[in-house]
PDB file of C-alpha atoms and ligand atoms in Angstrom:
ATOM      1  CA  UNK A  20      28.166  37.162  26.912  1.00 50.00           C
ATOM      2  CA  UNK A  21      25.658  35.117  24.962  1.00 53.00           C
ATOM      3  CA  UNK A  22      24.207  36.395  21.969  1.00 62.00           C
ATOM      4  CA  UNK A  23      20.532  35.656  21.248  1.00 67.00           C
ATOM      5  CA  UNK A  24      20.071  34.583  17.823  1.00 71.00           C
ATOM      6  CA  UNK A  25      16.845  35.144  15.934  1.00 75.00           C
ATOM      7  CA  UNK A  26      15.507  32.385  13.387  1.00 81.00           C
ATOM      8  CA  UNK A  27      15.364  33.899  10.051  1.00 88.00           C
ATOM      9  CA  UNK A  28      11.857  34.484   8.394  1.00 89.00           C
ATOM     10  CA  UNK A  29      10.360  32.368   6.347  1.00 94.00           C
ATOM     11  CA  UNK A  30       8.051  33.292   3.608  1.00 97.00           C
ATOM     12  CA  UNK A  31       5.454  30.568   2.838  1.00 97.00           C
ATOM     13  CA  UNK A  32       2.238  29.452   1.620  1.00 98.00           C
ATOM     14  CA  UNK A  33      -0.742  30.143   3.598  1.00 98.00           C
ATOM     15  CA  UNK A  34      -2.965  27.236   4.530  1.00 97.00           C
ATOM     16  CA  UNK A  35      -6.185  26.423   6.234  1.00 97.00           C
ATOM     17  CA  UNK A  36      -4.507  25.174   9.148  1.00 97.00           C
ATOM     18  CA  UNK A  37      -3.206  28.579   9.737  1.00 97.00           C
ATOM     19  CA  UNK A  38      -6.394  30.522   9.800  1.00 98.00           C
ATOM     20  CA  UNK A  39      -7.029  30.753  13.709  1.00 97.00           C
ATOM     21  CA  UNK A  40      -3.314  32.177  14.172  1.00 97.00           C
ATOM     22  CA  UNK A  41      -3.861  34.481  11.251  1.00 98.00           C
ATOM     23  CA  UNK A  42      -7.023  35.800  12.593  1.00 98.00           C
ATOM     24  CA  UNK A  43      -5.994  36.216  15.900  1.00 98.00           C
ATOM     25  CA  UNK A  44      -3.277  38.357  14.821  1.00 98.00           C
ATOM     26  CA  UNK A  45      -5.787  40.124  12.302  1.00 98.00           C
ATOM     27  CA  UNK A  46      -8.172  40.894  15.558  1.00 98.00           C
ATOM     28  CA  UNK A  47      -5.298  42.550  17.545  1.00 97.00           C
ATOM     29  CA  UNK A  48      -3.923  44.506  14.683  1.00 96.00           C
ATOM     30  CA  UNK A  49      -7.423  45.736  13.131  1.00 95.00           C
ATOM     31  CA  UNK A  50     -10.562  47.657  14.257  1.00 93.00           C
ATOM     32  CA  UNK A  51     -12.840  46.213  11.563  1.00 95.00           C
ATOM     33  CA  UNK A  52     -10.582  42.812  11.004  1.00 97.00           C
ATOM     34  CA  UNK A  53     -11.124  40.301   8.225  1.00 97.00           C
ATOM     35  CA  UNK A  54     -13.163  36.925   9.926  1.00 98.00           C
ATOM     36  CA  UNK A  55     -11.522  33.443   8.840  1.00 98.00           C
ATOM     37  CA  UNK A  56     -14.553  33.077   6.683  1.00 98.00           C
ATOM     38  CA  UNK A  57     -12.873  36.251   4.327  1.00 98.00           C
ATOM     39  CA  UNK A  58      -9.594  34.080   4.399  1.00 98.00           C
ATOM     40  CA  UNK A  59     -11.059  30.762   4.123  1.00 98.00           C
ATOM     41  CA  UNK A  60     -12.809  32.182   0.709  1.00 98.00           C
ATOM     42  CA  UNK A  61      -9.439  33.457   0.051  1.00 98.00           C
ATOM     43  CA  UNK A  62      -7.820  30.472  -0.027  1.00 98.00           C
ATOM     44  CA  UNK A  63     -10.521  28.297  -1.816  1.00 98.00           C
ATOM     45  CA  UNK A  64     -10.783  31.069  -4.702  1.00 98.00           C
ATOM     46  CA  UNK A  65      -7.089  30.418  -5.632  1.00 97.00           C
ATOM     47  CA  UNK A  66      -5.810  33.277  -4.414  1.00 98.00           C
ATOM     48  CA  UNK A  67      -2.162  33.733  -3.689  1.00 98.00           C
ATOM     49  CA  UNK A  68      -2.006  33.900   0.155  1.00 98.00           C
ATOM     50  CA  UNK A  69       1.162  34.075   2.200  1.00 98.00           C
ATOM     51  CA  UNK A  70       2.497  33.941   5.750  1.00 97.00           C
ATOM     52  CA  UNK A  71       5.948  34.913   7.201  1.00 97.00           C
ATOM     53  CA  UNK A  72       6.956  32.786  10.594  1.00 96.00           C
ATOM     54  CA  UNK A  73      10.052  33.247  12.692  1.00 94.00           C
ATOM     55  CA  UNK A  74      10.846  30.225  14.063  1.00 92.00           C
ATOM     56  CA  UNK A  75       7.180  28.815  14.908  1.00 91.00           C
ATOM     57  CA  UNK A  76       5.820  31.972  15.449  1.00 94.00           C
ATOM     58  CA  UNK A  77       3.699  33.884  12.821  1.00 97.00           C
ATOM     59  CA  UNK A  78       4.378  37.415  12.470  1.00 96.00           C
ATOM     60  CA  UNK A  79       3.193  38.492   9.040  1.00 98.00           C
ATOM     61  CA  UNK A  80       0.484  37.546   6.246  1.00 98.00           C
ATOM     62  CA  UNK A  81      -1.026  38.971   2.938  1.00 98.00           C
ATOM     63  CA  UNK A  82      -3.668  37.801   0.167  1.00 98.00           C
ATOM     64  CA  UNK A  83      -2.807  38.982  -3.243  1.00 98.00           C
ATOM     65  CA  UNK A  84      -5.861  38.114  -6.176  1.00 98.00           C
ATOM     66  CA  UNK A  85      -4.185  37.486  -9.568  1.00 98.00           C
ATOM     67  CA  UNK A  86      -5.721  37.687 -12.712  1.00 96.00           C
ATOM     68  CA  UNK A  87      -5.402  38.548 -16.298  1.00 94.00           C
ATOM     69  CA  UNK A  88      -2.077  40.667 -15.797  1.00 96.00           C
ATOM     70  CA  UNK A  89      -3.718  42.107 -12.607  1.00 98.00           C
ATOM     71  CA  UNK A  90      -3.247  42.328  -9.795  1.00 98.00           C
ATOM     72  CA  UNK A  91      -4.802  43.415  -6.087  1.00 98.00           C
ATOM     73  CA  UNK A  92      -3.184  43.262  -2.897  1.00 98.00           C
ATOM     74  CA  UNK A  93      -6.180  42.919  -0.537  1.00 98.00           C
ATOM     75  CA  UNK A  94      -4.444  42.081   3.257  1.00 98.00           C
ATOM     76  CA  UNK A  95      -0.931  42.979   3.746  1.00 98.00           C
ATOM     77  CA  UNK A  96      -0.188  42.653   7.697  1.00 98.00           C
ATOM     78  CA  UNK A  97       2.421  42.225  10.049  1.00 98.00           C
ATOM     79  CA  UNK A  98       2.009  41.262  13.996  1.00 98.00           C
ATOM     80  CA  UNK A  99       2.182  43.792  16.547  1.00 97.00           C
ATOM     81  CA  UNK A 100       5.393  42.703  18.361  1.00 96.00           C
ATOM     82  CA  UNK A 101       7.534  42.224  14.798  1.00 96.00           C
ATOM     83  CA  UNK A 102       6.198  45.570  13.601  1.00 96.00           C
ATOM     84  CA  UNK A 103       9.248  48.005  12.866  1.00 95.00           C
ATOM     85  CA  UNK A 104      11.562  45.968  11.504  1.00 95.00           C
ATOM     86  CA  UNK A 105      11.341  45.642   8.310  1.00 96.00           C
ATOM     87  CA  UNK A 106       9.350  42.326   7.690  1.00 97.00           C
ATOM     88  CA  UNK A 107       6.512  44.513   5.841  1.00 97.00           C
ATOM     89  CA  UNK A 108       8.751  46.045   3.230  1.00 97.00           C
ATOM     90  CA  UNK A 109      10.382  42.316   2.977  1.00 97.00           C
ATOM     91  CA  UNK A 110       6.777  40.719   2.567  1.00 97.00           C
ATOM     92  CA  UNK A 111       5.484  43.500   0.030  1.00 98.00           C
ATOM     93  CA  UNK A 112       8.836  42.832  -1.771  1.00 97.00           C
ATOM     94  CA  UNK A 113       8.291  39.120  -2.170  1.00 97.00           C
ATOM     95  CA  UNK A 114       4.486  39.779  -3.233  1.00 98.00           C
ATOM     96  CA  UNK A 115       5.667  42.264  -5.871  1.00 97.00           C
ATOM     97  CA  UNK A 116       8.324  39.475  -6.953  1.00 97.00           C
ATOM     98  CA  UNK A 117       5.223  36.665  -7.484  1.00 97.00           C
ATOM     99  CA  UNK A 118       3.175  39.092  -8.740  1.00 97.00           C
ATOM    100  CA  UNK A 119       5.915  39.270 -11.066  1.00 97.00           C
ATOM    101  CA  UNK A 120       6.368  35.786 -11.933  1.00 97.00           C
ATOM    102  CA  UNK A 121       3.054  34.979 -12.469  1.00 96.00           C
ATOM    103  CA  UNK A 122       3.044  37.457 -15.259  1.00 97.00           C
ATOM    104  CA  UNK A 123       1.113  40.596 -13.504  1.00 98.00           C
ATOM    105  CA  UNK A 124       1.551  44.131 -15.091  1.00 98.00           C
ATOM    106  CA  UNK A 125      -0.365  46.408 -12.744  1.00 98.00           C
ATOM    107  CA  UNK A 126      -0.472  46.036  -8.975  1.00 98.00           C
ATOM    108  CA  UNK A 127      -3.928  47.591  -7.318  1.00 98.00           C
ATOM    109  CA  UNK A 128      -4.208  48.086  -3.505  1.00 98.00           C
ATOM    110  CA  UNK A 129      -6.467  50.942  -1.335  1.00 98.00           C
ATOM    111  CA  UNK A 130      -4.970  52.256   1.737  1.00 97.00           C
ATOM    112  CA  UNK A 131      -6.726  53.985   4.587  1.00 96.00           C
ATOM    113  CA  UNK A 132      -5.685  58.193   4.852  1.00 95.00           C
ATOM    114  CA  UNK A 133      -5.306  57.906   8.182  1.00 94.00           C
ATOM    115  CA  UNK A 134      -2.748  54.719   7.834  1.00 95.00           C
ATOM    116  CA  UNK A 135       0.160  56.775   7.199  1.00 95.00           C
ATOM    117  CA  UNK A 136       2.800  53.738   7.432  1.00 94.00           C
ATOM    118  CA  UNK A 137       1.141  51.600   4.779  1.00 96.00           C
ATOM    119  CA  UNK A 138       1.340  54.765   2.842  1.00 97.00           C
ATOM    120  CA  UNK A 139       5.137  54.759   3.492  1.00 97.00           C
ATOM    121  CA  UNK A 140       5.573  51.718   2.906  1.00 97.00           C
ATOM    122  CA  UNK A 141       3.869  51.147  -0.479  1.00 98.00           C
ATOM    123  CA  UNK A 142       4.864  54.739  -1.962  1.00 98.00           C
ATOM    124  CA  UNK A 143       8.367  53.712  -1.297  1.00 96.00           C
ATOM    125  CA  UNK A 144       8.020  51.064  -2.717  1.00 96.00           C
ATOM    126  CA  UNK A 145       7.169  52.960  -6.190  1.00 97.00           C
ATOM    127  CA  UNK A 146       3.446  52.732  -5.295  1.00 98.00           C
ATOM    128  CA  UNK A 147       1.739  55.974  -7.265  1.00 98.00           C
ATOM    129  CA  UNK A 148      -2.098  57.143  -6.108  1.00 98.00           C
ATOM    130  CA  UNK A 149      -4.528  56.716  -9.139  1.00 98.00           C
ATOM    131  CA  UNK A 150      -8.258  57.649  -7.113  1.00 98.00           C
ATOM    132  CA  UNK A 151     -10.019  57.627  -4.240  1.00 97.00           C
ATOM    133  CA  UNK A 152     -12.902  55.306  -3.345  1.00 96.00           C
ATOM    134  CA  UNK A 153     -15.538  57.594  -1.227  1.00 96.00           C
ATOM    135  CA  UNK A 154     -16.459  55.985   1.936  1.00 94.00           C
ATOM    136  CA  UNK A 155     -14.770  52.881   1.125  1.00 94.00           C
ATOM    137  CA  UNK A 156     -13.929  51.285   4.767  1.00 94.00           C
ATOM    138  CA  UNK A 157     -16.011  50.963   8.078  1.00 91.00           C
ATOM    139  CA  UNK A 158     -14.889  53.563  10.168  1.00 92.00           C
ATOM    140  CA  UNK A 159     -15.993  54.589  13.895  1.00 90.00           C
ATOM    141  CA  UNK A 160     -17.734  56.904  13.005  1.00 88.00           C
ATOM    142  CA  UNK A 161     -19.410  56.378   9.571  1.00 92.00           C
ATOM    143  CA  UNK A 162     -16.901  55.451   6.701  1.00 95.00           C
ATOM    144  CA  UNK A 163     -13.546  56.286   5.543  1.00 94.00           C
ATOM    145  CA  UNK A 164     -12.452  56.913   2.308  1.00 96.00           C
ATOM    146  CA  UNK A 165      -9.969  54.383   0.708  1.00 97.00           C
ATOM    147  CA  UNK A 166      -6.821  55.792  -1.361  1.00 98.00           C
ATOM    148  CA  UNK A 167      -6.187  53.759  -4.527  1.00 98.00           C
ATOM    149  CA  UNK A 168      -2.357  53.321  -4.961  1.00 98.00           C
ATOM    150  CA  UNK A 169      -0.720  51.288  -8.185  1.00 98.00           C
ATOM    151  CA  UNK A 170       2.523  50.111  -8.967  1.00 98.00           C
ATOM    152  CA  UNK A 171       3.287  49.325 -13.121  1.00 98.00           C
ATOM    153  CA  UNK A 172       5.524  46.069 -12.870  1.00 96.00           C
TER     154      UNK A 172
HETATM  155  C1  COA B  27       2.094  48.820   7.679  1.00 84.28           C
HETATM  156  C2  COA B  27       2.913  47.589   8.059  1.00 84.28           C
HETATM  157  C3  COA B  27       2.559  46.454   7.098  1.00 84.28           C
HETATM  158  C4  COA B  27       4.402  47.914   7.938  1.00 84.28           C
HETATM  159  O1  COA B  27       5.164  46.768   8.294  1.00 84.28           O
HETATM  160  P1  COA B  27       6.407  46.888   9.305  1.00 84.28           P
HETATM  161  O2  COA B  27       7.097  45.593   9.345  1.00 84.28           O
HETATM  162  O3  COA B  27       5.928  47.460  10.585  1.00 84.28           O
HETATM  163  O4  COA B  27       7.274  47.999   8.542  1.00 84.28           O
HETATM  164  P2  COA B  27       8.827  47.946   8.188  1.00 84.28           P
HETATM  165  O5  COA B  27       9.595  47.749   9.452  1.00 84.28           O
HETATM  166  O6  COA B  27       9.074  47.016   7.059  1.00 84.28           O
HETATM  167  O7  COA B  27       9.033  49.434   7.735  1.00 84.28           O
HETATM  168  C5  COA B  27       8.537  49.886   6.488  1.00 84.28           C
HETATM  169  C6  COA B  27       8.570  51.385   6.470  1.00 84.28           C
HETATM  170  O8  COA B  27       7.437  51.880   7.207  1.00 84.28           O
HETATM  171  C7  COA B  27       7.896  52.771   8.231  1.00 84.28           C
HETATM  172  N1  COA B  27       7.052  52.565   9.406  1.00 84.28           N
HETATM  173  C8  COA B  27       6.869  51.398  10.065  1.00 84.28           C
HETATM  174  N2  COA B  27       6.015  51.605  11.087  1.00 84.28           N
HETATM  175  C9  COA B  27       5.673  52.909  11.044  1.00 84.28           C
HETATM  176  C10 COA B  27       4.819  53.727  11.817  1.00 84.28           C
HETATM  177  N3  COA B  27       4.116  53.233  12.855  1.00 84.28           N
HETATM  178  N4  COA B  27       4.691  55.015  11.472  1.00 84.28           N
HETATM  179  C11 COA B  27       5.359  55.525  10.418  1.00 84.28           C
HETATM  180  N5  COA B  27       6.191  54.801   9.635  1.00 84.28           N
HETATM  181  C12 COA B  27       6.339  53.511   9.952  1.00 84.28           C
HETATM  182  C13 COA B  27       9.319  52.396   8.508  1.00 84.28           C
HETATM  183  O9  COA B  27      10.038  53.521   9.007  1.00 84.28           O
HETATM  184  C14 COA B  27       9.810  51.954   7.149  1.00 84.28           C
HETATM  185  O10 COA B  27      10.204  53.047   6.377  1.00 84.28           O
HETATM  186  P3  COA B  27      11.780  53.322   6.070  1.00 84.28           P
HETATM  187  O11 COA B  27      12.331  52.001   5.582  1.00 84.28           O
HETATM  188  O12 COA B  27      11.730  54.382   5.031  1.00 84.28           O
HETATM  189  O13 COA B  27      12.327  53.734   7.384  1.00 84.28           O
HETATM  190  C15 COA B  27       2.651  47.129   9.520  1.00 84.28           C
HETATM  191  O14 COA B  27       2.977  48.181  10.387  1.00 84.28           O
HETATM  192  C16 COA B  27       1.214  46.681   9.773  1.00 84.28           C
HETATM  193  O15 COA B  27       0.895  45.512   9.596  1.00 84.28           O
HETATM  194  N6  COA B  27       0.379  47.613  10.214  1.00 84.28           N
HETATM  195  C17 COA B  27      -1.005  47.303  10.515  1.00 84.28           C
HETATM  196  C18 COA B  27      -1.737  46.768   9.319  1.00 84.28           C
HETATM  197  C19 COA B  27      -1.660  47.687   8.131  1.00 84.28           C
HETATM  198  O16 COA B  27      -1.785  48.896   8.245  1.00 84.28           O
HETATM  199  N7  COA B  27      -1.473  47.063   6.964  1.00 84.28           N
HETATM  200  C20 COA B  27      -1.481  47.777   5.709  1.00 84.28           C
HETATM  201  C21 COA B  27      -2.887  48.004   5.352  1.00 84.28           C
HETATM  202  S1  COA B  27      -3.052  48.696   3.753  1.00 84.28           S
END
């Protein structure tokens, strides 16, 4: 019997020459995705954007905006087919760990109610709710309220 081995992830920079794989992912995983132009700005306003690729393939990305001890995790997503197996909490722990390094103190980030996996996954993480932002996301019908989550570092 053969055994299929998988190439292990790699977490790296995110560049402009990623943005149409990025986005394509971002349109299967999202009702109301971000456009290249959000990630494009992204990039060119220094913020610290990351991918995670398996062999060639990309299966994970986030934008992080670092400033003055601050932080705010603003995209945190992981494709479809790698879903489940643990590259999120892998990619939120390498985020937390540059956040880190770069001197942050408070990590930011708003969650969706009805996304109850990012709300595993961050709570476990040590992620605490602060607030609530009324009507904060597009929503199919009208808006949905965003729940503001922090982690002290
Ligand atoms: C949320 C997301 C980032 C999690 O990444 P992932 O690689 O699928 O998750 P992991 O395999 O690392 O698992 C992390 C935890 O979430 C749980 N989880 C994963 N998918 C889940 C689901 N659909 N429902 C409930 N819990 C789920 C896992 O059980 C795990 O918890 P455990 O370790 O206590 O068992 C990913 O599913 C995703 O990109 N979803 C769509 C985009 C999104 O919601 N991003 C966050 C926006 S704020």
């Amino acid at each position: 019997m053969s055994a299929v081995l998988k190439p292990e992830p790699r977490f790296e920079p995110m560049g402009e020459e990623d943005l149409p794989a990025i986005v394509g992912v971002e349109q299967e995983i999202y009702e109301f995705p971000w456009t290249l132009v959000n990630f494009r700005d992204s990039l060119r306003s220094g913020y610290s954007c990351w991918l995670v690729r398996e062999g060639s393939a990309l299966i994970g990305y986030a934008v992080l905006m670092l400033a003055g001890g601050e932080g705010h995790l603003l995209n945190l997503s992981i494709a479809p087919q790698a879903q489940g197996r643990g590259h999120g909490r892998r990619l939120l722990g390498s985020l937390i760990e540059v956040a880190r390094e770069r001197g942050t103190r408070i990590l930011f980030l708003e969650v969706r109610p009805s996304n109850g996996a990012g709300q595993h996954l961050y709570t476990s993480h040590g992620f605490a709710q602060i607030g609530v932002r009324r009507g904060y996301y597009p929503a199919r019908h009208g808006r949905e309220d965003a729940l503001v989550l922090a982690l002290d570092l």
